[in-house]
């Protein structure tokens, strides 16, 4: 059985990737390595946790000795690296946490892979999951991010992801590590931590709390359903060319304010509230420092070379997302109270 190490598998996107690989590839043994930070939640994987081809490993990618040991103990065929600090606002208040996890953590994984795979390098694959934010921001509505767009990160988060991308390419160029990178646009869907725009708005609408729109709400994001991202990762891991970068996006641009209005309408309908009720909660707040105006991905390369394109229309994806949050109110309350963290910390300390 080929062993695949997925990092950050207890997080939002990682949990969808782990589920996809565990259920679609019985020939792989999937190791989910996650430190269970505030963003990691094993509840996300409750349905597959007993699968015979799934192993959870609690551990920190910033701990080089631990990572080296894990690679020596297990001959991993491949790595899919998602573990990261992922929230831009947190990177503004605590940039060093992003340097440590996203840059040092990635370098530790690269180093461990290089050392443990040295005799058989070409037989392996190191897949680094990155973001479109490394390209900076767009102003001209006719422009899109291409794989060749010059890096221009503008927040501590995107700078740390850009640095990690550079390290991944450097290990390919210098040591021949067989790598592949993808840069994806904004994801949405079930299990999204409610500090990010869409789940935060859903949470606050349910609780009749203010809906904080940064600045005038004119910034634009390109939204992709998380299961479509997981499918793209599957395709790129299996068919992507070594050394290459692939952009992943939804071709689905929304101005923040329009998206918040759409969510308000959808939630009013689902909750049986009078139309127009939730939009009264919209509150304009101080803009995010250095707020990137627009992200938009050109994913033509992924479509033409590997045949991937988004499968879900936004209207359907958003309905599914809202329905998931409404039927999983316990998940939402647990992650906002932090009680799940205490539960799992105790469980793993006692093992
Ligand atoms: P997330 O914050 O929901 O999850 C991150 C996971 O990494 C958590 O389970 C956390 O416990 C784990 N983790 C954090 N630090 C760790 C450490 N030191 N050691 C081990 N595990 C650690 O993030 P997400 O939104 O699912 O993003 C996953 C990846 O995809 C990130 O690399 C992110 O940059 C990238 N990405 C995210 C989006 C998006 O819209 N969310 C879009 C493009 C790319
Ligand atoms: O583009 C990919 C990136 O998308 C990922 O790499 C990041 O990990 C992910 O967090 C996301 O970054 P954003 O900063 O775009 O996502 P966020 O949900 O934080 O914000 C989306 C937009 O909504 C952004 O323009 C800021 C705005 N916003 C956000 C929050 C949390 C608000 O107006 N109010 C809010 O309360």
Short mmCIF file of C-alpha atoms and ligand atoms in Angstrom, two decimals:
data_model
loop_
_atom_site.label_atom_id
_atom_site.label_comp_id
_atom_site.label_asym_id
_atom_site.label_seq_id
_atom_site.Cartn_x
_atom_site.Cartn_y
_atom_site.Cartn_z
CA UNK A 1 0.00 0.00 0.00
CA UNK A 2 1.36 3.42 -0.91
CA UNK A 3 1.57 5.77 2.05
CA UNK A 4 0.46 9.35 1.39
CA UNK A 5 1.05 12.09 3.95
CA UNK A 6 -1.61 14.83 3.92
CA UNK A 7 -0.79 17.77 6.21
CA UNK A 8 -3.52 20.00 7.64
CA UNK A 9 -6.15 17.33 7.03
CA UNK A 10 -8.27 18.38 10.01
CA UNK A 11 -8.79 21.86 8.57
CA UNK A 12 -11.36 23.11 6.09
CA UNK A 13 -9.91 22.11 2.70
CA UNK A 14 -7.67 19.37 4.11
CA UNK A 15 -10.64 17.45 5.52
CA UNK A 16 -12.29 17.35 2.08
CA UNK A 17 -9.01 16.20 0.51
CA UNK A 18 -8.52 13.48 3.15
CA UNK A 19 -12.11 12.24 2.69
CA UNK A 20 -11.70 12.12 -1.09
CA UNK A 21 -8.43 10.18 -0.95
CA UNK A 22 -9.56 7.77 1.81
CA UNK A 23 -12.83 6.93 0.02
CA UNK A 24 -11.61 6.91 -3.60
CA UNK A 25 -8.23 5.24 -3.18
CA UNK A 26 -8.37 2.11 -1.00
CA UNK A 27 -4.92 1.28 -2.37
CA UNK A 28 -3.44 4.24 -0.45
CA UNK A 29 -2.80 4.45 3.29
CA UNK A 30 -3.63 8.06 4.13
CA UNK A 31 -1.73 9.69 7.00
CA UNK A 32 -3.35 12.91 8.17
CA UNK A 33 -0.76 15.00 10.02
CA UNK A 34 -2.31 17.91 11.89
CA UNK A 35 -1.37 19.94 14.97
CA UNK A 36 -5.07 20.59 15.74
CA UNK A 37 -4.67 24.32 16.11
CA UNK A 38 -7.82 26.40 16.61
CA UNK A 39 -8.59 25.71 12.90
CA UNK A 40 -8.18 21.92 13.05
CA UNK A 41 -11.19 19.84 14.01
CA UNK A 42 -11.38 16.05 13.90
CA UNK A 43 -15.17 16.33 13.87
CA UNK A 44 -14.69 17.22 10.19
CA UNK A 45 -13.59 13.63 9.57
CA UNK A 46 -15.94 11.74 11.88
CA UNK A 47 -17.44 9.77 8.94
CA UNK A 48 -14.12 8.27 7.80
CA UNK A 49 -12.09 8.11 11.03
CA UNK A 50 -12.53 4.32 11.34
CA UNK A 51 -11.54 3.54 7.74
CA UNK A 52 -8.75 0.95 7.60
CA UNK A 53 -6.71 3.06 5.17
CA UNK A 54 -6.77 6.17 7.41
CA UNK A 55 -4.33 7.12 10.18
CA UNK A 56 -4.38 10.35 12.16
CA UNK A 57 -1.07 11.69 13.47
CA UNK A 58 -1.12 14.64 15.84
CA UNK A 59 2.03 16.66 15.22
CA UNK A 60 3.51 20.00 14.35
CA UNK A 61 5.24 20.71 11.04
CA UNK A 62 7.42 23.29 12.77
CA UNK A 63 9.06 20.52 14.85
CA UNK A 64 11.92 19.42 12.55
CA UNK A 65 13.01 16.47 14.67
CA UNK A 66 9.49 15.07 14.82
CA UNK A 67 9.00 15.53 11.06
CA UNK A 68 12.35 13.86 10.25
CA UNK A 69 11.38 10.92 12.47
CA UNK A 70 7.96 10.58 10.83
CA UNK A 71 9.56 10.41 7.35
CA UNK A 72 12.16 7.88 8.51
CA UNK A 73 9.53 5.66 10.14
CA UNK A 74 7.24 5.73 7.10
CA UNK A 75 8.34 5.48 3.51
CA UNK A 76 5.84 8.00 2.19
CA UNK A 77 5.22 7.74 -1.54
CA UNK A 78 3.88 11.27 -1.64
CA UNK A 79 3.03 14.39 0.35
CA UNK A 80 0.06 16.73 -0.10
CA UNK A 81 0.89 19.75 2.03
CA UNK A 82 -1.99 21.94 3.19
CA UNK A 83 -1.12 22.69 6.84
CA UNK A 84 -0.83 26.44 7.28
CA UNK A 85 -2.01 29.48 9.12
CA UNK A 86 -4.64 30.61 6.62
CA UNK A 87 -6.45 33.73 7.83
CA UNK A 88 -5.30 37.11 6.48
CA UNK A 89 -6.67 39.09 9.46
CA UNK A 90 -4.74 36.92 11.91
CA UNK A 91 -1.58 37.44 9.83
CA UNK A 92 -1.98 41.18 10.32
CA UNK A 93 -2.18 40.88 14.11
CA UNK A 94 0.37 38.04 14.51
CA UNK A 95 2.66 37.86 11.45
CA UNK A 96 5.38 35.76 13.09
CA UNK A 97 3.04 32.79 13.56
CA UNK A 98 2.69 32.78 9.76
CA UNK A 99 6.45 32.92 9.19
CA UNK A 100 6.98 30.00 11.55
CA UNK A 101 4.19 27.69 10.33
CA UNK A 102 4.01 28.54 6.65
CA UNK A 103 7.70 29.10 5.88
CA UNK A 104 9.63 27.08 8.46
CA UNK A 105 6.99 24.31 8.55
CA UNK A 106 7.13 23.91 4.77
CA UNK A 107 10.95 23.93 4.78
CA UNK A 108 10.95 21.19 7.44
CA UNK A 109 8.74 18.99 5.26
CA UNK A 110 10.88 19.61 2.17
CA UNK A 111 14.03 18.80 4.10
CA UNK A 112 12.61 15.61 5.56
CA UNK A 113 11.37 14.48 2.12
CA UNK A 114 14.76 15.23 0.54
CA UNK A 115 16.60 13.21 3.20
CA UNK A 116 14.27 10.23 3.32
CA UNK A 117 13.72 9.97 -0.46
CA UNK A 118 17.32 10.58 -1.51
CA UNK A 119 17.92 7.16 -3.15
CA UNK A 120 14.58 7.07 -4.97
CA UNK A 121 13.71 10.75 -5.53
CA UNK A 122 12.00 10.46 -8.94
CA UNK A 123 9.57 7.83 -7.60
CA UNK A 124 8.02 10.35 -5.22
CA UNK A 125 5.88 13.48 -5.35
CA UNK A 126 5.66 16.53 -3.10
CA UNK A 127 2.50 18.54 -3.74
CA UNK A 128 2.33 22.01 -2.19
CA UNK A 129 -1.12 23.61 -1.92
CA UNK A 130 -0.92 27.37 -2.25
CA UNK A 131 -3.07 30.42 -2.85
CA UNK A 132 -3.81 32.97 -5.57
CA UNK A 133 -2.94 35.71 -3.04
CA UNK A 134 0.77 35.28 -3.88
CA UNK A 135 0.06 37.18 -7.13
CA UNK A 136 -1.08 40.32 -5.32
CA UNK A 137 -4.19 42.23 -6.41
CA UNK A 138 -5.82 43.07 -9.74
CA UNK A 139 -7.26 46.43 -10.80
CA UNK A 140 -8.02 46.02 -14.52
CA UNK A 141 -11.29 44.00 -14.80
CA UNK A 142 -9.95 42.34 -17.97
CA UNK A 143 -6.90 40.92 -16.17
CA UNK A 144 -6.62 37.49 -14.54
CA UNK A 145 -3.87 35.73 -12.61
CA UNK A 146 -1.89 33.33 -14.82
CA UNK A 147 0.75 30.83 -13.70
CA UNK A 148 3.28 33.26 -15.16
CA UNK A 149 2.01 36.31 -13.23
CA UNK A 150 4.81 37.86 -11.20
CA UNK A 151 4.57 37.23 -7.45
CA UNK A 152 3.55 40.36 -5.53
CA UNK A 153 2.28 39.28 -2.09
CA UNK A 154 0.88 42.15 -0.03
CA UNK A 155 -0.14 40.68 3.37
CA UNK A 156 1.96 38.75 5.89
CA UNK A 157 -0.18 35.69 5.02
CA UNK A 158 0.41 35.91 1.28
CA UNK A 159 4.09 36.77 1.80
CA UNK A 160 4.51 33.64 3.92
CA UNK A 161 2.75 31.50 1.29
CA UNK A 162 4.87 33.07 -1.48
CA UNK A 163 8.02 32.31 0.53
CA UNK A 164 6.89 28.70 0.97
CA UNK A 165 6.23 28.40 -2.80
CA UNK A 166 9.75 29.70 -3.46
CA UNK A 167 11.25 27.12 -1.08
CA UNK A 168 9.32 24.34 -2.83
CA UNK A 169 10.63 25.44 -6.24
CA UNK A 170 14.15 25.89 -4.81
CA UNK A 171 14.15 22.26 -3.58
CA UNK A 172 13.11 21.13 -7.05
CA UNK A 173 15.72 23.22 -8.81
CA UNK A 174 18.57 22.53 -6.38
CA UNK A 175 17.98 18.97 -5.19
CA UNK A 176 15.66 17.56 -7.87
CA UNK A 177 12.77 17.09 -5.42
CA UNK A 178 9.76 16.10 -7.58
CA UNK A 179 7.31 18.86 -6.74
CA UNK A 180 4.06 20.27 -8.04
CA UNK A 181 2.29 23.44 -6.83
CA UNK A 182 -1.24 24.75 -7.18
CA UNK A 183 -2.53 28.25 -6.47
CA UNK A 184 -6.24 28.38 -5.77
CA UNK A 185 -8.83 31.12 -5.35
CA UNK A 186 -11.23 31.51 -2.37
CA UNK A 187 -12.92 28.29 -1.29
CA UNK A 188 -16.34 27.97 0.33
CA UNK A 189 -18.43 25.03 1.55
CA UNK A 190 -19.07 22.80 4.59
CA UNK A 191 -16.56 22.84 7.49
CA UNK A 192 -15.29 26.35 6.71
CA UNK A 193 -14.13 27.96 9.95
CA UNK A 194 -16.46 30.85 10.87
CA UNK A 195 -13.80 33.54 10.91
CA UNK A 196 -13.84 33.67 7.08
CA UNK A 197 -16.41 35.76 5.22
CA UNK A 198 -19.10 33.25 4.16
CA UNK A 199 -19.34 31.11 7.33
CA UNK A 200 -19.00 34.20 9.56
CA UNK A 201 -21.95 35.84 7.82
CA UNK A 202 -24.03 32.63 8.06
CA UNK A 203 -23.18 32.32 11.77
CA UNK A 204 -24.02 35.96 12.49
CA UNK A 205 -27.27 35.89 10.53
CA UNK A 206 -28.41 32.84 12.53
CA UNK A 207 -27.63 34.71 15.76
CA UNK A 208 -28.92 38.13 14.62
CA UNK A 209 -25.48 39.64 15.10
CA UNK A 210 -23.96 42.49 13.02
CA UNK A 211 -22.52 41.50 9.62
CA UNK A 212 -19.13 43.27 9.46
CA UNK A 213 -18.39 44.41 5.89
CA UNK A 214 -14.86 45.78 5.54
CA UNK A 215 -14.65 49.24 3.93
CA UNK A 216 -17.40 49.67 1.32
CA UNK A 217 -17.61 45.95 0.49
CA UNK A 218 -16.22 46.59 -3.00
CA UNK A 219 -13.42 44.02 -2.92
CA UNK A 220 -13.83 41.10 -5.29
CA UNK A 221 -13.11 37.41 -4.71
CA UNK A 222 -13.36 34.39 -7.04
CA UNK A 223 -15.25 31.64 -5.17
CA UNK A 224 -14.82 27.89 -5.70
CA UNK A 225 -16.71 25.06 -3.97
CA UNK A 226 -14.30 23.18 -1.72
CA UNK A 227 -15.08 19.74 -3.21
CA UNK A 228 -14.13 21.08 -6.64
CA UNK A 229 -10.78 22.15 -5.14
CA UNK A 230 -10.31 18.69 -3.61
CA UNK A 231 -10.99 17.14 -7.04
CA UNK A 232 -8.47 19.49 -8.65
CA UNK A 233 -5.88 18.46 -6.05
CA UNK A 234 -6.59 14.80 -6.87
CA UNK A 235 -6.12 15.44 -10.60
CA UNK A 236 -2.93 17.46 -10.14
CA UNK A 237 -1.43 14.99 -7.64
CA UNK A 238 -1.95 12.13 -10.09
CA UNK A 239 -1.47 13.77 -13.48
CA UNK A 240 0.33 17.08 -12.93
CA UNK A 241 3.75 17.47 -14.49
CA UNK A 242 6.68 17.59 -12.10
CA UNK A 243 8.02 21.10 -11.50
CA UNK A 244 4.81 22.72 -12.75
CA UNK A 245 2.36 25.17 -11.21
CA UNK A 246 -1.40 25.00 -11.84
CA UNK A 247 -3.90 27.77 -11.08
CA UNK A 248 -7.29 26.65 -9.75
CA UNK A 249 -10.31 28.97 -9.76
CA UNK A 250 -14.07 29.14 -9.98
CA UNK A 251 -14.52 31.79 -12.71
CA UNK A 252 -17.01 33.10 -10.21
CA UNK A 253 -16.25 36.67 -9.13
CA UNK A 254 -18.34 38.38 -6.48
CA UNK A 255 -18.10 41.81 -4.92
CA UNK A 256 -18.19 41.22 -1.13
CA UNK A 257 -21.28 43.36 -0.60
CA UNK A 258 -23.25 41.60 -3.36
CA UNK A 259 -22.30 38.26 -1.85
CA UNK A 260 -23.41 39.35 1.62
CA UNK A 261 -26.76 40.51 0.18
CA UNK A 262 -27.18 37.14 -1.55
CA UNK A 263 -26.42 35.33 1.71
CA UNK A 264 -28.94 37.51 3.57
CA UNK A 265 -31.66 36.70 1.01
CA UNK A 266 -30.84 32.99 1.06
CA UNK A 267 -30.82 32.83 4.86
CA UNK A 268 -34.10 34.78 5.17
CA UNK A 269 -35.72 32.24 2.84
CA UNK A 270 -34.25 29.22 4.68
CA UNK A 271 -35.04 30.58 8.15
CA UNK A 272 -38.56 31.66 7.19
CA UNK A 273 -37.76 35.28 7.94
CA UNK A 274 -39.35 38.15 6.06
CA UNK A 275 -37.28 39.16 3.01
CA UNK A 276 -34.98 42.08 3.92
CA UNK A 277 -34.65 41.07 7.60
CA UNK A 278 -31.00 39.95 7.61
CA UNK A 279 -29.62 42.75 5.42
CA UNK A 280 -30.49 45.18 8.22
CA UNK A 281 -27.62 43.52 10.14
CA UNK A 282 -25.02 44.74 7.61
CA UNK A 283 -22.50 47.00 9.38
CA UNK A 284 -19.69 48.77 7.56
CA UNK A 285 -16.48 48.50 9.59
CA UNK A 286 -12.90 49.77 9.23
CA UNK A 287 -11.24 48.26 6.19
CA UNK A 288 -8.63 45.49 6.45
CA UNK A 289 -5.10 47.00 6.35
CA UNK A 290 -3.62 46.60 2.85
CA UNK A 291 -6.88 45.00 1.64
CA UNK A 292 -6.34 43.42 -1.81
CA UNK A 293 -8.93 44.76 -4.25
CA UNK A 294 -9.58 41.83 -6.56
CA UNK A 295 -8.45 38.24 -7.12
CA UNK A 296 -9.42 36.37 -10.29
CA UNK A 297 -7.87 33.16 -11.59
CA UNK A 298 -7.35 32.01 -15.17
CA UNK A 299 -7.48 28.21 -14.84
CA UNK A 300 -7.12 27.49 -18.58
CA UNK A 301 -3.89 25.52 -18.13
CA UNK A 302 -5.55 23.09 -15.71
CA UNK A 303 -8.51 22.68 -18.06
CA UNK A 304 -6.55 22.17 -21.27
CA UNK A 305 -3.68 20.08 -19.86
CA UNK A 306 -5.43 18.00 -17.19
CA UNK A 307 -9.13 18.32 -18.07
CA UNK A 308 -10.31 19.86 -14.76
CA UNK A 309 -13.00 22.51 -14.51
CA UNK A 310 -15.40 23.50 -11.72
CA UNK A 311 -18.45 21.24 -11.63
CA UNK A 312 -20.80 23.10 -9.32
CA UNK A 313 -22.71 26.30 -10.10
CA UNK A 314 -22.38 28.93 -7.34
CA UNK A 315 -26.14 29.06 -6.63
CA UNK A 316 -26.17 25.32 -5.93
CA UNK A 317 -22.90 25.40 -3.97
CA UNK A 318 -24.15 28.22 -1.75
CA UNK A 319 -27.48 26.44 -1.08
CA UNK A 320 -25.56 23.29 -0.12
CA UNK A 321 -23.27 25.32 2.13
CA UNK A 322 -26.08 27.15 3.92
CA UNK A 323 -28.02 23.88 4.34
CA UNK A 324 -24.92 22.23 5.81
CA UNK A 325 -24.49 24.99 8.43
CA UNK A 326 -28.19 24.91 9.30
CA UNK A 327 -28.10 21.13 9.82
CA UNK A 328 -24.81 21.22 11.70
CA UNK A 329 -25.53 23.85 14.31
CA UNK A 330 -23.68 21.79 16.92
CA UNK A 331 -20.48 21.88 14.83
CA UNK A 332 -20.87 25.64 14.46
CA UNK A 333 -21.48 26.21 18.17
CA UNK A 334 -18.59 23.91 19.15
CA UNK A 335 -16.04 25.66 16.94
CA UNK A 336 -17.17 29.06 18.11
CA UNK A 337 -16.97 28.00 21.76
CA UNK A 338 -13.69 26.11 21.33
CA UNK A 339 -15.02 23.20 23.39
CA UNK A 340 -14.01 20.62 20.75
CA UNK A 341 -10.37 21.62 21.17
CA UNK A 342 -10.36 20.81 24.86
CA UNK A 343 -12.07 17.48 24.15
CA UNK A 344 -9.53 16.35 21.57
CA UNK A 345 -6.52 17.67 23.46
CA UNK A 346 -7.55 15.54 26.43
CA UNK A 347 -8.20 12.54 24.19
CA UNK A 348 -4.79 12.64 22.50
CA UNK A 349 -2.84 13.44 25.64
CA UNK A 350 -4.27 10.36 27.28
CA UNK A 351 -3.14 8.08 24.39
P1 LIG B 1 -7.48 25.97 7.73
O1 LIG B 1 -6.97 27.11 8.53
O2 LIG B 1 -8.94 25.65 7.75
O3 LIG B 1 -6.73 24.62 8.16
C1 LIG B 1 -5.35 24.56 8.38
C2 LIG B 1 -5.04 23.23 9.05
O4 LIG B 1 -3.62 23.18 9.27
C3 LIG B 1 -5.71 23.06 10.42
O5 LIG B 1 -6.26 21.77 10.54
C4 LIG B 1 -4.57 23.25 11.40
O6 LIG B 1 -4.74 22.54 12.62
C5 LIG B 1 -3.39 22.75 10.59
N1 LIG B 1 -2.12 23.32 11.06
C6 LIG B 1 -1.85 24.65 11.27
N2 LIG B 1 -0.60 24.78 11.73
C7 LIG B 1 -0.06 23.54 11.77
C8 LIG B 1 1.21 23.04 12.13
N3 LIG B 1 2.18 23.86 12.58
N4 LIG B 1 1.45 21.72 12.05
C9 LIG B 1 0.47 20.87 11.60
N5 LIG B 1 -0.76 21.29 11.27
C10 LIG B 1 -1.03 22.61 11.34
O7 LIG B 1 -6.96 26.23 6.26
P2 LIG B 1 -7.68 25.98 4.85
O8 LIG B 1 -8.53 27.14 4.55
O9 LIG B 1 -8.24 24.62 4.83
O10 LIG B 1 -6.40 26.04 3.89
C11 LIG B 1 -5.62 24.88 3.66
C12 LIG B 1 -4.48 25.24 2.71
O11 LIG B 1 -5.02 25.70 1.49
C13 LIG B 1 -3.58 26.35 3.24
O12 LIG B 1 -2.26 26.02 2.87
C14 LIG B 1 -4.05 27.58 2.50
O13 LIG B 1 -3.01 28.51 2.34
C15 LIG B 1 -4.50 27.00 1.18
N6 LIG B 1 -5.57 27.74 0.49
C16 LIG B 1 -6.73 28.07 1.16
C17 LIG B 1 -7.76 28.70 0.46
C18 LIG B 1 -9.07 29.06 1.12
O14 LIG B 1 -9.90 29.73 0.50
N7 LIG B 1 -9.31 28.66 2.37
C19 LIG B 1 -7.59 29.00 -0.90
C20 LIG B 1 -6.39 28.68 -1.53
C21 LIG B 1 -5.40 28.02 -0.83
O1 LIG B 2 -7.78 33.74 -2.27
C1 LIG B 2 -7.51 32.62 -1.50
C2 LIG B 2 -7.51 32.98 -0.03
O2 LIG B 2 -8.87 33.22 0.33
C3 LIG B 2 -6.90 31.92 0.86
O3 LIG B 2 -5.54 31.77 0.54
C4 LIG B 2 -7.05 32.29 2.34
O4 LIG B 2 -6.55 31.24 3.15
C5 LIG B 2 -8.51 32.50 2.62
O5 LIG B 2 -8.70 32.90 3.98
C6 LIG B 2 -9.11 33.54 1.67
O6 LIG B 2 -8.58 34.88 1.98
P1 LIG B 2 -9.54 36.18 1.99
O7 LIG B 2 -8.88 37.20 2.81
O8 LIG B 2 -9.96 36.54 0.62
O9 LIG B 2 -10.83 35.53 2.75
P2 LIG B 2 -11.78 36.11 3.89
O10 LIG B 2 -12.93 35.17 3.99
O11 LIG B 2 -11.04 36.45 5.14
O12 LIG B 2 -12.31 37.47 3.26
C7 LIG B 2 -13.00 37.49 2.03
C8 LIG B 2 -13.32 38.94 1.70
O13 LIG B 2 -14.29 39.41 2.63
C9 LIG B 2 -12.13 39.87 1.84
O14 LIG B 2 -12.22 40.87 0.84
C10 LIG B 2 -12.31 40.50 3.22
C11 LIG B 2 -13.81 40.55 3.38
N1 LIG B 2 -14.33 40.39 4.76
C12 LIG B 2 -13.89 39.33 5.48
C13 LIG B 2 -14.34 39.12 6.76
C14 LIG B 2 -13.84 37.96 7.58
C15 LIG B 2 -15.28 41.27 5.25
O15 LIG B 2 -15.70 42.21 4.58
N2 LIG B 2 -15.73 41.06 6.52
C16 LIG B 2 -15.30 40.03 7.31
O16 LIG B 2 -15.74 39.91 8.47
#
